[in-house]
Coordinates of C-alpha atoms and ligand atoms in Angstrom, one line a residue:
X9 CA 0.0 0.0 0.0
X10 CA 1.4 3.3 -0.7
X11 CA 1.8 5.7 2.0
X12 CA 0.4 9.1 1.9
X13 CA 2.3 11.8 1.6
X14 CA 3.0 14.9 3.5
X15 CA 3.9 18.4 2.3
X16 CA 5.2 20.8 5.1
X17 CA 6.1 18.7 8.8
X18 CA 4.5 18.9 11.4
X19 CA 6.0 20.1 14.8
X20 CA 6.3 17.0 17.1
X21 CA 6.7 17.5 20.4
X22 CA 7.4 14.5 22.7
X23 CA 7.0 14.6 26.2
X24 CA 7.4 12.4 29.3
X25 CA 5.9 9.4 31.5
X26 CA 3.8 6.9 30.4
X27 CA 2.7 9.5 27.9
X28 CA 5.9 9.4 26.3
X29 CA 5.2 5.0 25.7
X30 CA 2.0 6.0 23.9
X31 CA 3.2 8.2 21.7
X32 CA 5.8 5.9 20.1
X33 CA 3.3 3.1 19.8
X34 CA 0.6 5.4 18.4
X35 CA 3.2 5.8 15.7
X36 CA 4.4 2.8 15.5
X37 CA 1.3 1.3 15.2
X38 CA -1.1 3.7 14.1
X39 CA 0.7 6.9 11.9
X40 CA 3.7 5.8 10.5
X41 CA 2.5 2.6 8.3
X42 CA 0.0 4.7 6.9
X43 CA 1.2 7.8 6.5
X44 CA 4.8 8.9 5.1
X45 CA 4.9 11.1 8.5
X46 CA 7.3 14.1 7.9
X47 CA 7.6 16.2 11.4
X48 CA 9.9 18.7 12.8
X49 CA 10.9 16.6 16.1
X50 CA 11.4 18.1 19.4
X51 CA 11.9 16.2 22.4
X52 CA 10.1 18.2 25.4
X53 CA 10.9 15.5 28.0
X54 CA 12.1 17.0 31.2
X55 CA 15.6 15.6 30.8
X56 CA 16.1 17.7 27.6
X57 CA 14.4 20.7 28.7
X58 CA 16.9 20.2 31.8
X59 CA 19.8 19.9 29.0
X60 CA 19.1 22.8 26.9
X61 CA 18.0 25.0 29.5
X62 CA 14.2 24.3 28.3
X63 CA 15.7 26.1 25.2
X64 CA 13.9 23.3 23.4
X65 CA 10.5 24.1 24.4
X66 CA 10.9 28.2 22.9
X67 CA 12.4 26.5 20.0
X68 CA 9.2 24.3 19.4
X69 CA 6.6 27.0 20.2
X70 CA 8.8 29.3 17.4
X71 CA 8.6 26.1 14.8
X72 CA 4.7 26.2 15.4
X73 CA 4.8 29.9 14.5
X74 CA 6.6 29.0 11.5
X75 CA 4.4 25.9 10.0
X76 CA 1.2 26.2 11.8
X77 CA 0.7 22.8 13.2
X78 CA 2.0 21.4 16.3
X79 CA 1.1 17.6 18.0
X80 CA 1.9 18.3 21.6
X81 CA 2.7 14.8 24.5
X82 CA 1.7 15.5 28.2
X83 CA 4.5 16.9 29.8
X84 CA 5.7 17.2 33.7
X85 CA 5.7 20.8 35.1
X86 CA 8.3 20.4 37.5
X87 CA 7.5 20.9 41.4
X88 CA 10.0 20.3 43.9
X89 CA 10.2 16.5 43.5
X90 CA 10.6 16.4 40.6
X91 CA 14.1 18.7 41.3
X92 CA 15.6 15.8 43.0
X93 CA 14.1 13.0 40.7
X94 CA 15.2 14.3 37.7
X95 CA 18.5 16.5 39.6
X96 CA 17.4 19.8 37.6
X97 CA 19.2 22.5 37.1
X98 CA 16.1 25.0 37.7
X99 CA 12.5 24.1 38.4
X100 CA 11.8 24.9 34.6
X101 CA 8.4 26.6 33.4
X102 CA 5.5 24.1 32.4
X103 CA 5.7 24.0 28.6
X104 CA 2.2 25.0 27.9
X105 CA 2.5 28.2 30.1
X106 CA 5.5 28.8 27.5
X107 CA 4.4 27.8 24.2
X108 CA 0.7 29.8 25.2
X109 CA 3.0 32.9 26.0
X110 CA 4.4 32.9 22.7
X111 CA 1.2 31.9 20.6
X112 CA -0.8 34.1 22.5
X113 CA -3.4 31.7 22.5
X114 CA -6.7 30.9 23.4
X115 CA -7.1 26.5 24.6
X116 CA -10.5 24.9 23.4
X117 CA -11.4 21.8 24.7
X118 CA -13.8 19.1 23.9
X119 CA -15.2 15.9 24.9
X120 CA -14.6 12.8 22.5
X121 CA -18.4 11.3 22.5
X122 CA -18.7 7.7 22.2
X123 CA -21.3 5.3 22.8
X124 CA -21.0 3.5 26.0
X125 CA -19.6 6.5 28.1
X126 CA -22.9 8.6 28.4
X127 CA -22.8 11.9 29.8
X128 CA -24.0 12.2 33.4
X129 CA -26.6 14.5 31.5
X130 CA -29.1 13.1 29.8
X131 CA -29.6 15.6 26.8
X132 CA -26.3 16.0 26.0
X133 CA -25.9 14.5 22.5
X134 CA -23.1 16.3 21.1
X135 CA -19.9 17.7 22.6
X136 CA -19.8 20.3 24.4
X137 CA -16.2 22.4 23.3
X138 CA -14.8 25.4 26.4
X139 CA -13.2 28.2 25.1
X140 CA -11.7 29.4 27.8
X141 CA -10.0 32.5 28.1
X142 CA -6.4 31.9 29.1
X143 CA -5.3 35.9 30.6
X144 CA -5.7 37.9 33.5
X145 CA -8.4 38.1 36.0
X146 CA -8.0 36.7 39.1
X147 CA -4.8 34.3 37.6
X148 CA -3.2 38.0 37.7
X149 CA -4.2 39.7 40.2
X150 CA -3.0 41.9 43.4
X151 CA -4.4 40.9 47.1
X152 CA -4.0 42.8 50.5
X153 CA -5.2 40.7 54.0
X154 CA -7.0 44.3 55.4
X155 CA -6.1 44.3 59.0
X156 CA -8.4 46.7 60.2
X157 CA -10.0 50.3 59.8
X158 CA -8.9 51.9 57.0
X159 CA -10.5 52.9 53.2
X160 CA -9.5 51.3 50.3
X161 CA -9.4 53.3 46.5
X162 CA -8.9 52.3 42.9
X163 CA -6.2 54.5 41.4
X164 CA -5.4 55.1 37.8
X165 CA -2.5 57.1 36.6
X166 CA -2.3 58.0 33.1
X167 CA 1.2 58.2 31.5
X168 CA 0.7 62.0 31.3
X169 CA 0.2 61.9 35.1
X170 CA -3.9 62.3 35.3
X171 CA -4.9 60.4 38.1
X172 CA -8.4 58.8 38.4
X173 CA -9.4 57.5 41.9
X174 CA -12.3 55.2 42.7
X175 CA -13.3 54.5 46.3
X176 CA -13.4 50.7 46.5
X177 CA -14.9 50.5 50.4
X178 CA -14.0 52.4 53.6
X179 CA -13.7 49.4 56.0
X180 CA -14.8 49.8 59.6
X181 CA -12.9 46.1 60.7
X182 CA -10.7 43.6 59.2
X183 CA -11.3 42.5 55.7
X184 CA -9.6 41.5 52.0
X185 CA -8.8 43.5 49.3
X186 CA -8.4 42.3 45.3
X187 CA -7.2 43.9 42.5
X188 CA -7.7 42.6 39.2
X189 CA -7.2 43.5 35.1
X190 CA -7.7 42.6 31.6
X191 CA -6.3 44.3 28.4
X192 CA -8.2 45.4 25.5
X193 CA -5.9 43.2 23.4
X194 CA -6.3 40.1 24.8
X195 CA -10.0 40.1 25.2
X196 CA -9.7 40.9 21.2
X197 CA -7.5 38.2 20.8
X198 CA -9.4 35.9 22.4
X199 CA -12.6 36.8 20.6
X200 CA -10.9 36.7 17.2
X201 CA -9.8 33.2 18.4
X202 CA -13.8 32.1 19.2
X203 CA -15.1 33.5 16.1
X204 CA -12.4 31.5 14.1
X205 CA -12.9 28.6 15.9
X206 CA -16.5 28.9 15.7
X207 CA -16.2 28.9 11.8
X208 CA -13.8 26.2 11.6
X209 CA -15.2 23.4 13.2
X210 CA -18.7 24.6 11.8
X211 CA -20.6 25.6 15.5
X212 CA -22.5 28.3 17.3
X213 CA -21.0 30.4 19.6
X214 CA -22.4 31.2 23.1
X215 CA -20.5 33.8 25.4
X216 CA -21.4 34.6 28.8
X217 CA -20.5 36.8 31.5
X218 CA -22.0 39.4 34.3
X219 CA -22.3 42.6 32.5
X220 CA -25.2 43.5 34.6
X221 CA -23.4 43.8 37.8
X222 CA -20.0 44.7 36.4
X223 CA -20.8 47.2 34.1
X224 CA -17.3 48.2 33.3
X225 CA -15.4 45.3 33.5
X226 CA -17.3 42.2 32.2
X227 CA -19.8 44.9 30.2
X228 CA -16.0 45.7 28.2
X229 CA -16.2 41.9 27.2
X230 CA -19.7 41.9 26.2
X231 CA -19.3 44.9 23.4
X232 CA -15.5 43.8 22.5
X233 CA -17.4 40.3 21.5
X234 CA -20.2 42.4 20.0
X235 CA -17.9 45.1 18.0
X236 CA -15.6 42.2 16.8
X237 CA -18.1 40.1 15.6
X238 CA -20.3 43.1 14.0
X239 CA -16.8 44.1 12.0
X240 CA -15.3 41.1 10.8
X241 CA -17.4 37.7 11.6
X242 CA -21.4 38.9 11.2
X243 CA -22.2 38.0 7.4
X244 CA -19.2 34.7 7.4
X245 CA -21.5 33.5 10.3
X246 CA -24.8 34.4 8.5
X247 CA -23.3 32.6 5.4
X248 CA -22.7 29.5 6.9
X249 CA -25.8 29.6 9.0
X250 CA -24.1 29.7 12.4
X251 CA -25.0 32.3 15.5
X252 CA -23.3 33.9 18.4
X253 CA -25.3 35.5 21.0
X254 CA -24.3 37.1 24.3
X255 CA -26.1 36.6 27.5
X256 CA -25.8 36.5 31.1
X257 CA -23.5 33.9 32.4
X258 CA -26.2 32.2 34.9
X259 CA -28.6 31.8 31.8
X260 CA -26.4 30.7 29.7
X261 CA -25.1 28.3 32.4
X262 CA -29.1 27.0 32.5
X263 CA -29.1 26.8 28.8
X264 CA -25.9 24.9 28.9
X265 CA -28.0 22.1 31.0
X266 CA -31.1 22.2 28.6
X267 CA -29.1 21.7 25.5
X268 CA -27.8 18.8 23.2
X269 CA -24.3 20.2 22.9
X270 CA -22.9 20.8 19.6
X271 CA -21.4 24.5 20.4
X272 CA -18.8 26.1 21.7
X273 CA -19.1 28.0 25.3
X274 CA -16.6 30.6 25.4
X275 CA -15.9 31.5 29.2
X276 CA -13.6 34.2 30.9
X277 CA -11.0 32.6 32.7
X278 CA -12.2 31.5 36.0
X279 CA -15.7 30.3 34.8
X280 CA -13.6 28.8 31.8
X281 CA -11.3 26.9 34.4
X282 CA -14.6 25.7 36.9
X283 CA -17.1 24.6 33.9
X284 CA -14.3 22.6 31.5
X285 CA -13.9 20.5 35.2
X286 CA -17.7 20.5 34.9
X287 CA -18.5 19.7 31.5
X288 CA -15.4 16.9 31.1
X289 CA -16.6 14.9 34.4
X290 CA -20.0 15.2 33.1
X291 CA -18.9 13.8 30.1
X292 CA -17.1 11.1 31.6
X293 CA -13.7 11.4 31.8
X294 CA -10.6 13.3 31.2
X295 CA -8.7 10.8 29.0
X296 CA -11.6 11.5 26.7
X297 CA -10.8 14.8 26.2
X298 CA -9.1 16.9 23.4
X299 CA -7.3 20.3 23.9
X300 CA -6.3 22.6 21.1
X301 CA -4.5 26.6 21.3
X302 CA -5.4 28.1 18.5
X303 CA -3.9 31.5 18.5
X304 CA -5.4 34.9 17.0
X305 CA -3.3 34.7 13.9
X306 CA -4.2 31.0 12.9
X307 CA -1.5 28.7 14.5
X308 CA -2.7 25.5 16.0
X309 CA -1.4 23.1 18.8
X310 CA -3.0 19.6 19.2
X311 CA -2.6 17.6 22.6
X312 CA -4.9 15.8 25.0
X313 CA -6.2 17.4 28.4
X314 CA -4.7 14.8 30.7
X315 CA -0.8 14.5 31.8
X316 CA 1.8 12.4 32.2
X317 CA -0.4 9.5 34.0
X318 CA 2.5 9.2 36.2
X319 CA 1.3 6.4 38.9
X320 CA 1.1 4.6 35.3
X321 CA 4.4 5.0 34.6
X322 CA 6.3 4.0 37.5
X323 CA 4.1 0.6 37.2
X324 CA 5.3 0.5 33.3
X325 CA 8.5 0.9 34.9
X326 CA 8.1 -2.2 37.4
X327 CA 7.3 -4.0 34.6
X328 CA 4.2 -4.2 35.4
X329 CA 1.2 -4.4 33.0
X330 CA -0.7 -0.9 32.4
X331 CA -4.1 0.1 30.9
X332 CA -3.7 3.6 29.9
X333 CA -6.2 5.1 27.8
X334 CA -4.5 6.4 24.0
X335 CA -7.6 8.3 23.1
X336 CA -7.2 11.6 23.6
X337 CA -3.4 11.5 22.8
X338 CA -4.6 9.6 19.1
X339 CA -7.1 12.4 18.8
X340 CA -4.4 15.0 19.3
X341 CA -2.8 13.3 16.3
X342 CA -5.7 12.7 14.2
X343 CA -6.4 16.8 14.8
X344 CA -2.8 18.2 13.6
X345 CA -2.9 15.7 10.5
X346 CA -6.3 17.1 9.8
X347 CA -5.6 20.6 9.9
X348 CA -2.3 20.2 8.3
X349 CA -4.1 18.5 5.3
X350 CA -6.7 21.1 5.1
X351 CA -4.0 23.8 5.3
X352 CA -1.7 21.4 2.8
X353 CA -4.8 20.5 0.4
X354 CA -4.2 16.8 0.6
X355 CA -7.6 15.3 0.9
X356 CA -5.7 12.1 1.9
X357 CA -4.7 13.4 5.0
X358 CA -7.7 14.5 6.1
X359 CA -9.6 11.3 5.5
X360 CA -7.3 9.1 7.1
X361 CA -7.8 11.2 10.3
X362 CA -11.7 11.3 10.0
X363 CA -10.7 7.2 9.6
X364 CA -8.4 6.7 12.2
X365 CA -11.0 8.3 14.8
X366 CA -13.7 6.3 13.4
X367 CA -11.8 3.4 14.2
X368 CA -10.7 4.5 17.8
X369 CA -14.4 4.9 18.1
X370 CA -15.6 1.9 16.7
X371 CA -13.1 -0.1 18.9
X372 CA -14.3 1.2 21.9
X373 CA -18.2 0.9 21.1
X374 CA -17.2 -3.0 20.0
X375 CA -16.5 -3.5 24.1
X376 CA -12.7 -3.1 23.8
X377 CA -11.1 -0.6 26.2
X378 CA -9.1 0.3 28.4
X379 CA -9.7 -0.2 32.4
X380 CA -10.0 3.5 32.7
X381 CA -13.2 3.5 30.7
X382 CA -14.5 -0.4 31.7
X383 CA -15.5 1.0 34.9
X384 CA -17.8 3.6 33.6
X385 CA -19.2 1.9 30.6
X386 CA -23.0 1.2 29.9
X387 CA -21.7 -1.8 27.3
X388 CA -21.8 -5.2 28.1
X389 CA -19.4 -7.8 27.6
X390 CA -16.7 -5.7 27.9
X391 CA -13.1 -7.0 27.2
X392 CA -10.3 -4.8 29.2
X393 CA -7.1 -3.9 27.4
X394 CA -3.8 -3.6 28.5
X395 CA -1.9 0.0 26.6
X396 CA -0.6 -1.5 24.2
X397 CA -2.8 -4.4 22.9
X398 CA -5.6 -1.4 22.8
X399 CA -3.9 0.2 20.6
X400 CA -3.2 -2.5 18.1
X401 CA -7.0 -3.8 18.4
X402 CA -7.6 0.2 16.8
X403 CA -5.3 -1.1 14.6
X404 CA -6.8 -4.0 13.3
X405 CA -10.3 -2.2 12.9
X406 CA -8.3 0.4 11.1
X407 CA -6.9 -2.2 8.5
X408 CA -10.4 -3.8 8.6
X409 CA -11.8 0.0 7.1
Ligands
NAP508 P1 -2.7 13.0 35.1 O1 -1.5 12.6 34.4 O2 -3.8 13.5 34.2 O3 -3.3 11.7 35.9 C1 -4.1 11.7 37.0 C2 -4.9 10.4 37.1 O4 -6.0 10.4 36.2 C3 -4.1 9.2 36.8 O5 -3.3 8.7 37.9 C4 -5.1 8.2 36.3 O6 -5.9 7.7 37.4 C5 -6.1 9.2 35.6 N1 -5.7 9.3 34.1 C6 -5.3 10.5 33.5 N2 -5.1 10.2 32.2 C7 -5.4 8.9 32.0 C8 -5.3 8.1 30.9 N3 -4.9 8.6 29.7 N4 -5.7 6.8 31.0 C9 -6.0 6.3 32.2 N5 -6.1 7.1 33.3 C10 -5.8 8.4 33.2 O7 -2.4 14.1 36.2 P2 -1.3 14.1 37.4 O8 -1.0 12.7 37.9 O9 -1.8 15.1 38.3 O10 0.0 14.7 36.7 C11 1.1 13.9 36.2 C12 2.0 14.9 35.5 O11 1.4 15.4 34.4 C13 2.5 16.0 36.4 O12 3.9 16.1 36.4 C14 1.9 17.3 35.7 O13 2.8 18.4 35.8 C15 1.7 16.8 34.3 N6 0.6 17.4 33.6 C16 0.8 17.8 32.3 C17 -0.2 18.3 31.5 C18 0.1 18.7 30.1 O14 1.2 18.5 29.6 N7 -0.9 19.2 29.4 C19 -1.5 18.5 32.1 C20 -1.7 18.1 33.4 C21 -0.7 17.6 34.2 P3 -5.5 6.3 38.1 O15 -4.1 6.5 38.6 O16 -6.5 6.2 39.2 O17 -5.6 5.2 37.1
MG509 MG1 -9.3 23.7 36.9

């Protein structure tokens, strides 16, 4: 069988743990006799981010920048044990903190439905894809413990030295104090980044937030959305018969219960980092789970939500046998090969992702999974797999399509 061909690489980047074993045996088994896989390889495992001085990891997020596509492995953001287990020079940056920096991105995530994991709730057909706003807010903000009587003010000074003063309370006791921000920029980013996505992957767009008590601050998201998508997005939308709307954050929240999924919820970022916990342990689980940054001027980074699995690994390493779930790490492949054909024009490409998914799929609803998932299926006669043997069974339905 011939192998299809590639045109422009795209950026691998390998990563750690028991991840790390998946990824060569989903291309072992299920890229690489199929497809004449050309990539711009870069190992993101700790010990060569330790080595270059995580040089590596700005290196890959520039090679995104330059081809557009990027499949992205779990890796470990170091914490202190990880200093001594892996005798690092620095306790390095997590690598998606870095490569988002750079890419200026915005990270949409999305359940991978399959029959046998249902969603917790009941109407929920279709996924349900976060968009979740990845700067400022309360990730960046300023806090004073108030120790007792004393009033606290917002102050503004303008580079020409204008000073605007808001008083924020005059407290009487003891109390707490937070300051928080956003920038025009980002919010625009981030919208451009929904309305793209929106388009792309063919959905509606919901957005909520609390305009009605913050008038300023979450009202300024409200009309940036609005202004952004009257501009530039409005007629592409009406076109392809898609619709944003704007409301309240509780209603849409309610709405989000009601529906049968099949849009994208963009959030700010706290709500976007509470409801994505929501929605993917309603969903079922978070090895089901895709994860893409797509940033404002069209670059895209593929990788699944989960990490390392690390209890996984050290079993691996025991020699021990494990049943770690492939799916979402196979769907971060499947996604880069897509987009890289669309971008590429190789129709090829794109259809042997749509089939390698279909096969992931179809192995799963036949009753073949892994552990992970055999505890919370609805299937009977289930058959559990051990990592590897999982993946060649997707194999074998592959070959069989
Ligand atoms: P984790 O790797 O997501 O694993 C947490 C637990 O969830 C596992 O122990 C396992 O439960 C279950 N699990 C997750 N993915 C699974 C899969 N594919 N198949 C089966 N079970 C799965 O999170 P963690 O243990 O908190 O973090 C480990 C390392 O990953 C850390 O060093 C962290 O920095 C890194 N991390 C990286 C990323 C990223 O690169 N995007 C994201 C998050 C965390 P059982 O053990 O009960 O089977
Ligand atoms: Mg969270």
């Amino acid at each position: 069988m011939d192998r299809i061909k590639m045109k422009t690489p795209l950026v691998e980047m390998d990563g750690d743990e028991m991840t790390r074993i998946l990824w060569q045996m989903i291309k072992d088994e299920l890229i690489m006799p199929f497809i004449d896989l050309k990539t711009e390889y870069y190992d993101l495992g700790l010990e060569h981010r330790n080595e270059t001085d995580d040089q590596v990891t700005v290196d890959s997020a520039e090679a995104t920048r330059k081809y557009g596509v990027a499949v992205k492995c779990a890796t470990i953001t170091p914490n202190a044990a990880r200093m001594t287990e892996y005798q690092l020079k620095e306790m390095w940056k997590s690598p998606n903190g870095t490569i988002r920096a750079i890419l200026d991105g915005t990270v949409f995530r999305a359940p991978i439905v399959v029959k046998g994991i249902e969603p917790c709730v009941r109407n929920w057909e279709k996924p349900i894809t976060i968009a979740r706003h990845a700067y400022g807010d309360i990730y960046k903000n300023v806090e004073i413990q108030v120790p007792g009587e004393g009033k606290a003010e917002l102050v503004f000074t303008a580079k020409d030295g204008t000073v605007r003063k808001e008083t924020v309370h005059e407290f009487k006791g003891a109390g707490i104090l937070q300051g928080v921000h956003n920038t025009r920029a980002s919010i625009q980013s981030f919208a451009r980044a929904c309305f793209n996505y929106a388009l792309d992957t063919r959905q509606d767009l919901w957005f909520g937030a609390k305009d009605t008590i913050s008038k300023k601050y979450d009202h300024s998201f409200k009309d940036i959305f609005q202004e952004i998508y009257d501009a530039e997005y409005k007629e592409r939308f009406e076109a392809e018969g898609l619709a944003y709307f704007y409301s309240l954050i509780d209603d849409i929240v309610a709405r989000v219960m009601k529906a049968k999924g099949g849009f994208i919820w963009a959030c700010k970022n706290y709500d976007g980092d509470v409801m994505s916990d929501m929605v993917s342990s309603a969903f079922g689980s978070l090895a089901m789970m895709t994860s893409v940054l797509v940033s404002p001027t069209g670059v895209y980074e593929y990788e699944a939500a989960h990490g390392t699995v690390q209890r996984h690994y050290y079993k691996h390493l025991k020699g021990e046998e494990t049943s770690t779930n492939s799916v979402a790490t196979i769907f971060a492949w499947t996604g880069a090969l897509r987009k890289r054909g669309e971008l590429d024009g190789i129709r090829e490409l794109m259809e042997f992702a749509d089939k390698l998914e279909k096969a992931t799929l179809a192995t799963i609803e036949a009753g073949k999974m892994t552990k992970d998932l055999a505890l919370i299926t609805t299937l009977k006669d289930v058959t559990v797999l051990n990592s590897g043997d999982f993946i060649k069974e997707i194999r074998k339905t592959l070959e069989a399509m």
